[in-house]
Coordinates of C-alpha atoms in Angstrom, one line a residue:
M18 CA 92.4 114.7 115.8
S19 CA 94.0 111.4 115.7
K20 CA 94.8 109.3 112.8
I21 CA 93.3 105.7 112.8
I22 CA 95.7 103.2 110.8
A23 CA 94.6 99.6 110.3
L24 CA 97.2 96.8 109.4
A25 CA 95.4 94.4 107.1
N26 CA 96.4 91.4 105.2
Q27 CA 94.3 88.2 104.8
K28 CA 97.5 86.1 104.6
G29 CA 98.8 84.9 107.9
G30 CA 102.5 85.2 109.0
V31 CA 103.2 88.3 107.2
G32 CA 104.1 90.3 110.3
K33 CA 100.8 92.1 111.1
T34 CA 100.6 91.7 114.8
T35 CA 104.4 92.2 115.2
S36 CA 104.1 95.4 113.2
S37 CA 101.0 96.6 114.9
I38 CA 102.5 96.2 118.4
N39 CA 105.9 97.7 117.5
L40 CA 104.5 100.6 115.3
A41 CA 102.2 101.5 118.3
A42 CA 104.9 101.3 120.7
S43 CA 107.4 103.3 118.6
L44 CA 104.8 106.0 118.1
A45 CA 104.3 106.1 121.9
V46 CA 108.1 106.2 122.4
L47 CA 108.2 109.2 120.2
E48 CA 105.6 110.9 122.7
Y49 CA 102.5 110.4 120.6
K50 CA 99.5 109.2 122.6
T51 CA 98.7 105.9 121.0
L52 CA 95.9 103.2 121.3
L53 CA 96.6 99.7 120.0
V54 CA 93.4 97.8 119.1
D55 CA 93.5 94.1 119.1
A56 CA 90.7 93.2 116.4
D57 CA 92.0 89.6 116.0
P58 CA 90.2 86.8 117.9
Q59 CA 93.6 85.1 118.5
A60 CA 94.5 88.0 120.8
N61 CA 98.2 87.8 119.9
S62 CA 98.6 91.9 120.2
T63 CA 96.9 91.5 123.7
S64 CA 99.2 88.7 124.8
G65 CA 102.2 90.3 122.8
I66 CA 102.0 93.4 124.9
G67 CA 101.8 91.7 128.4
F68 CA 98.2 90.8 129.0
D69 CA 96.5 87.4 129.5
P70 CA 93.6 87.3 127.1
R71 CA 91.9 84.7 129.7
N72 CA 91.9 87.6 132.3
I73 CA 90.4 90.2 130.2
K74 CA 87.0 90.9 131.4
A75 CA 86.0 93.6 128.9
S76 CA 87.3 93.8 125.4
I77 CA 86.7 95.0 122.0
Y78 CA 84.0 92.3 121.8
E79 CA 82.0 93.8 124.6
C80 CA 82.4 97.3 123.1
I81 CA 80.9 96.2 119.6
I82 CA 78.2 93.7 120.7
N83 CA 77.3 94.8 124.2
Q84 CA 78.0 98.5 123.5
I85 CA 80.0 99.0 126.7
D86 CA 82.0 102.3 127.0
P87 CA 85.4 101.5 125.5
H88 CA 87.0 103.3 128.5
E89 CA 85.9 100.3 130.8
A90 CA 87.9 98.0 128.4
I91 CA 91.0 100.1 127.7
Q92 CA 94.2 99.1 129.5
K93 CA 97.5 101.1 130.3
T94 CA 100.5 99.3 129.2
D95 CA 104.0 99.4 130.7
T96 CA 105.0 101.6 127.7
P97 CA 104.5 105.3 128.5
N98 CA 101.8 106.9 126.1
L99 CA 100.5 103.4 124.9
D100 CA 97.1 102.1 125.9
L101 CA 95.5 98.8 124.6
L102 CA 92.0 97.9 123.7
P103 CA 92.3 94.1 124.1
A104 CA 90.6 91.1 122.5
H105 CA 89.7 87.7 123.7
I106 CA 88.4 84.5 122.1
D107 CA 84.8 85.6 122.2
L108 CA 85.7 87.9 119.1
V109 CA 85.4 84.7 117.1
G110 CA 81.5 84.7 117.5
A111 CA 81.1 88.5 117.0
E112 CA 80.8 88.2 113.2
I113 CA 77.9 85.9 113.4
E114 CA 76.3 88.1 116.1
M115 CA 76.6 91.1 114.1
I116 CA 74.9 89.6 110.9
N117 CA 71.5 90.9 111.8
L118 CA 72.6 94.3 113.3
T119 CA 71.7 97.5 111.7
G120 CA 74.8 99.3 110.4
R121 CA 77.0 96.3 111.3
E122 CA 80.0 97.5 109.3
Y123 CA 80.1 100.6 111.5
K124 CA 80.3 99.2 114.8
M125 CA 83.9 99.5 115.4
K126 CA 83.8 103.0 114.0
Q127 CA 81.3 103.9 116.6
V128 CA 83.5 102.6 119.3
L129 CA 86.6 104.3 118.3
D130 CA 85.1 107.5 117.5
S131 CA 84.2 107.9 121.1
V132 CA 87.8 107.8 122.1
R133 CA 89.7 109.0 119.1
D134 CA 90.1 112.6 120.5
E135 CA 92.0 111.3 123.3
Y136 CA 94.9 109.8 121.1
D137 CA 97.3 110.9 118.3
F138 CA 97.2 107.5 116.7
I139 CA 95.0 104.6 116.9
I140 CA 96.6 101.3 115.5
I141 CA 94.2 98.5 114.6
D142 CA 95.7 94.9 114.4
C143 CA 93.3 93.0 111.9
S144 CA 92.8 89.2 111.8
P145 CA 94.2 87.3 108.9
S146 CA 90.8 87.3 107.0
L147 CA 88.6 89.6 105.0
G148 CA 85.6 88.9 107.4
L149 CA 83.1 91.4 108.8
I150 CA 85.6 92.4 111.8
T151 CA 88.3 93.3 109.2
I152 CA 85.6 95.4 107.2
N153 CA 84.7 97.2 110.5
A154 CA 88.4 98.0 111.0
L155 CA 88.6 99.4 107.4
T156 CA 85.4 101.3 107.7
A157 CA 86.7 102.8 111.0
A158 CA 90.4 103.6 109.7
D159 CA 91.7 106.6 108.0
S160 CA 94.2 104.5 106.3
V161 CA 95.6 101.1 106.0
I162 CA 99.0 99.6 106.1
V163 CA 99.4 96.2 104.2
P164 CA 102.4 94.2 105.4
V165 CA 104.0 91.9 102.9
Q166 CA 106.7 89.4 103.6
C167 CA 109.8 89.3 101.6
E168 CA 109.2 85.6 100.8
Y169 CA 108.0 83.4 97.9
F170 CA 104.3 84.1 97.2
A171 CA 104.6 87.6 98.7
L172 CA 102.1 89.0 96.2
E173 CA 99.8 86.1 96.4
G174 CA 96.4 87.5 97.5
L175 CA 97.3 91.0 97.6
G176 CA 95.0 91.8 94.7
K177 CA 92.2 90.4 96.6
L178 CA 92.9 92.6 99.4
L179 CA 93.3 95.6 97.6
N180 CA 90.1 94.9 95.7
T181 CA 88.3 94.7 99.2
I182 CA 89.9 98.0 100.2
K183 CA 88.4 99.4 96.9
I184 CA 85.0 98.2 97.7
V185 CA 85.2 99.6 101.3
Q186 CA 86.3 102.9 99.7
S187 CA 83.3 103.0 97.4
R188 CA 80.6 101.8 99.7
L189 CA 81.6 102.4 103.4
N190 CA 84.5 104.7 104.0
T191 CA 85.0 107.0 100.9
T192 CA 88.1 108.8 102.8
L193 CA 90.0 105.5 103.4
E194 CA 93.5 105.7 102.0
I195 CA 96.5 103.3 101.7
E196 CA 99.0 104.5 104.1
G197 CA 101.6 102.2 102.5
I198 CA 102.8 98.7 101.8
L199 CA 105.3 97.5 104.4
L200 CA 108.0 95.0 103.5
T201 CA 108.6 92.6 106.4
M202 CA 110.8 89.6 107.2
Y203 CA 113.7 91.0 105.1
D204 CA 117.0 88.9 105.1
V205 CA 119.7 90.8 103.4
R206 CA 121.6 87.5 102.9
L207 CA 118.8 86.1 100.6
R208 CA 118.5 86.7 96.9
L209 CA 114.8 86.0 97.2
S210 CA 114.3 88.8 99.7
N211 CA 116.0 91.3 97.4
Q212 CA 114.0 90.0 94.4
V213 CA 110.8 90.4 96.3
V214 CA 111.7 94.1 97.4
E215 CA 112.5 94.8 93.8
E216 CA 109.2 93.3 92.5
V217 CA 107.0 95.0 95.1
R218 CA 108.7 98.4 94.5
T219 CA 108.4 98.0 90.7
H220 CA 104.6 97.1 90.9
F221 CA 103.7 99.5 93.7
E222 CA 106.3 102.3 93.4
D223 CA 105.6 105.2 95.8
M224 CA 102.9 103.1 97.7
V225 CA 105.8 101.2 99.3
F226 CA 107.5 102.5 102.6
D227 CA 111.0 103.3 102.5
T228 CA 111.5 101.4 105.8
I229 CA 111.9 97.7 105.5
I230 CA 111.5 95.5 108.6
Q231 CA 114.5 93.0 108.8
R232 CA 114.5 89.6 110.3
N233 CA 115.8 90.0 113.8
T234 CA 116.2 87.5 116.7
R235 CA 115.3 90.2 119.5
L236 CA 112.3 91.1 117.5
S237 CA 111.0 87.5 117.3
E238 CA 111.5 86.9 120.9
A239 CA 110.0 90.1 122.5
P240 CA 106.4 88.7 122.4
S241 CA 107.2 85.9 124.7
F242 CA 108.3 88.5 127.2
G243 CA 105.1 90.3 126.7
V244 CA 106.8 93.5 125.6
S245 CA 107.5 95.4 122.3
V246 CA 111.0 95.1 120.9
I247 CA 111.7 98.7 121.9
M248 CA 111.1 97.8 125.5
H249 CA 112.9 94.6 125.1
D250 CA 116.1 95.9 123.3
A251 CA 115.9 99.6 122.1
N252 CA 119.3 99.1 120.2
C253 CA 118.5 96.1 118.2
K254 CA 117.8 96.3 114.4
G255 CA 114.0 95.5 114.8
A256 CA 113.6 98.3 117.3
I257 CA 115.5 100.8 114.9
N258 CA 113.4 99.6 111.9
Y259 CA 110.0 100.3 113.7
L260 CA 111.2 103.6 115.0
N261 CA 112.0 104.5 111.6
L262 CA 108.7 103.3 110.2
A263 CA 107.0 105.5 112.9
R264 CA 109.0 108.5 112.0
E265 CA 108.2 107.9 108.2
I266 CA 104.4 108.0 109.1
V267 CA 104.7 111.0 111.3
N268 CA 106.5 112.9 108.6
K269 CA 104.3 111.8 106.0
N270 CA 101.3 113.0 107.9
G271 CA 103.0 116.2 108.7
L272 CA 102.6 115.5 112.5
V273 CA 106.3 116.0 113.6
K274 CA 105.9 117.6 117.2
S275 CA 109.7 118.3 117.8
K276 CA 113.3 117.7 116.9
L277 CA 113.3 115.0 119.7
Q278 CA 111.3 112.6 117.6
E279 CA 113.5 113.0 114.6
T280 CA 116.6 112.3 116.4
T281 CA 115.2 109.4 118.6
A282 CA 114.4 107.2 115.6
T283 CA 118.0 107.3 114.5
I284 CA 119.5 106.2 117.6

């Protein structure tokens, strides 16, 4: 049975898409069959993993609105063990089209339930909003990762997101858990970054991942090549950070397959 993890934060620029792509790729490199779901109308996960959204004929939109078989939309990526359920701009209109649908909050869950047995992990990249598509993602997910950037205003809006998660837990998905808070864009040279880390760890304690994602040039440039940072430069700091995050999630969920995965993440 797979684990479905949504990455959500209504703030933009916190590293949601970067983390979705690279966590999915890291899990795939560790030999876990992984599906990356692009649930953001900007389709940055789709382009960031090497696909032109303009050339996508079938996407998560068609699966939700037109009820096509997700197998018709899923694309194989250049990374072994990693598939993509892409997005394109039509997803912008999905929320309006879903308004009058019965069980509108469960449409993505229905799509993903039909393929979840084929994967070890399904990673959902949510849009920077708390709209109906994000609610769908949280309803479909087993857990949620909240990326928080190590910058000023890091905690701004976090309370609203956590409140939304509580509402989803109480009304739509009683088994939804917070997988963890992920600190991103950390710069060891900046006092502010260290202050944010301390503040977030003080507020949320064990909810915060041990792994911190550091600012890294190779990590930033990888999407322009249409690949994950692991495929771009497996030895850079960004790749090592995300491999360590993947290993932390695997260990937390008791899903370690072999010693190979434990050692790979430390390379």
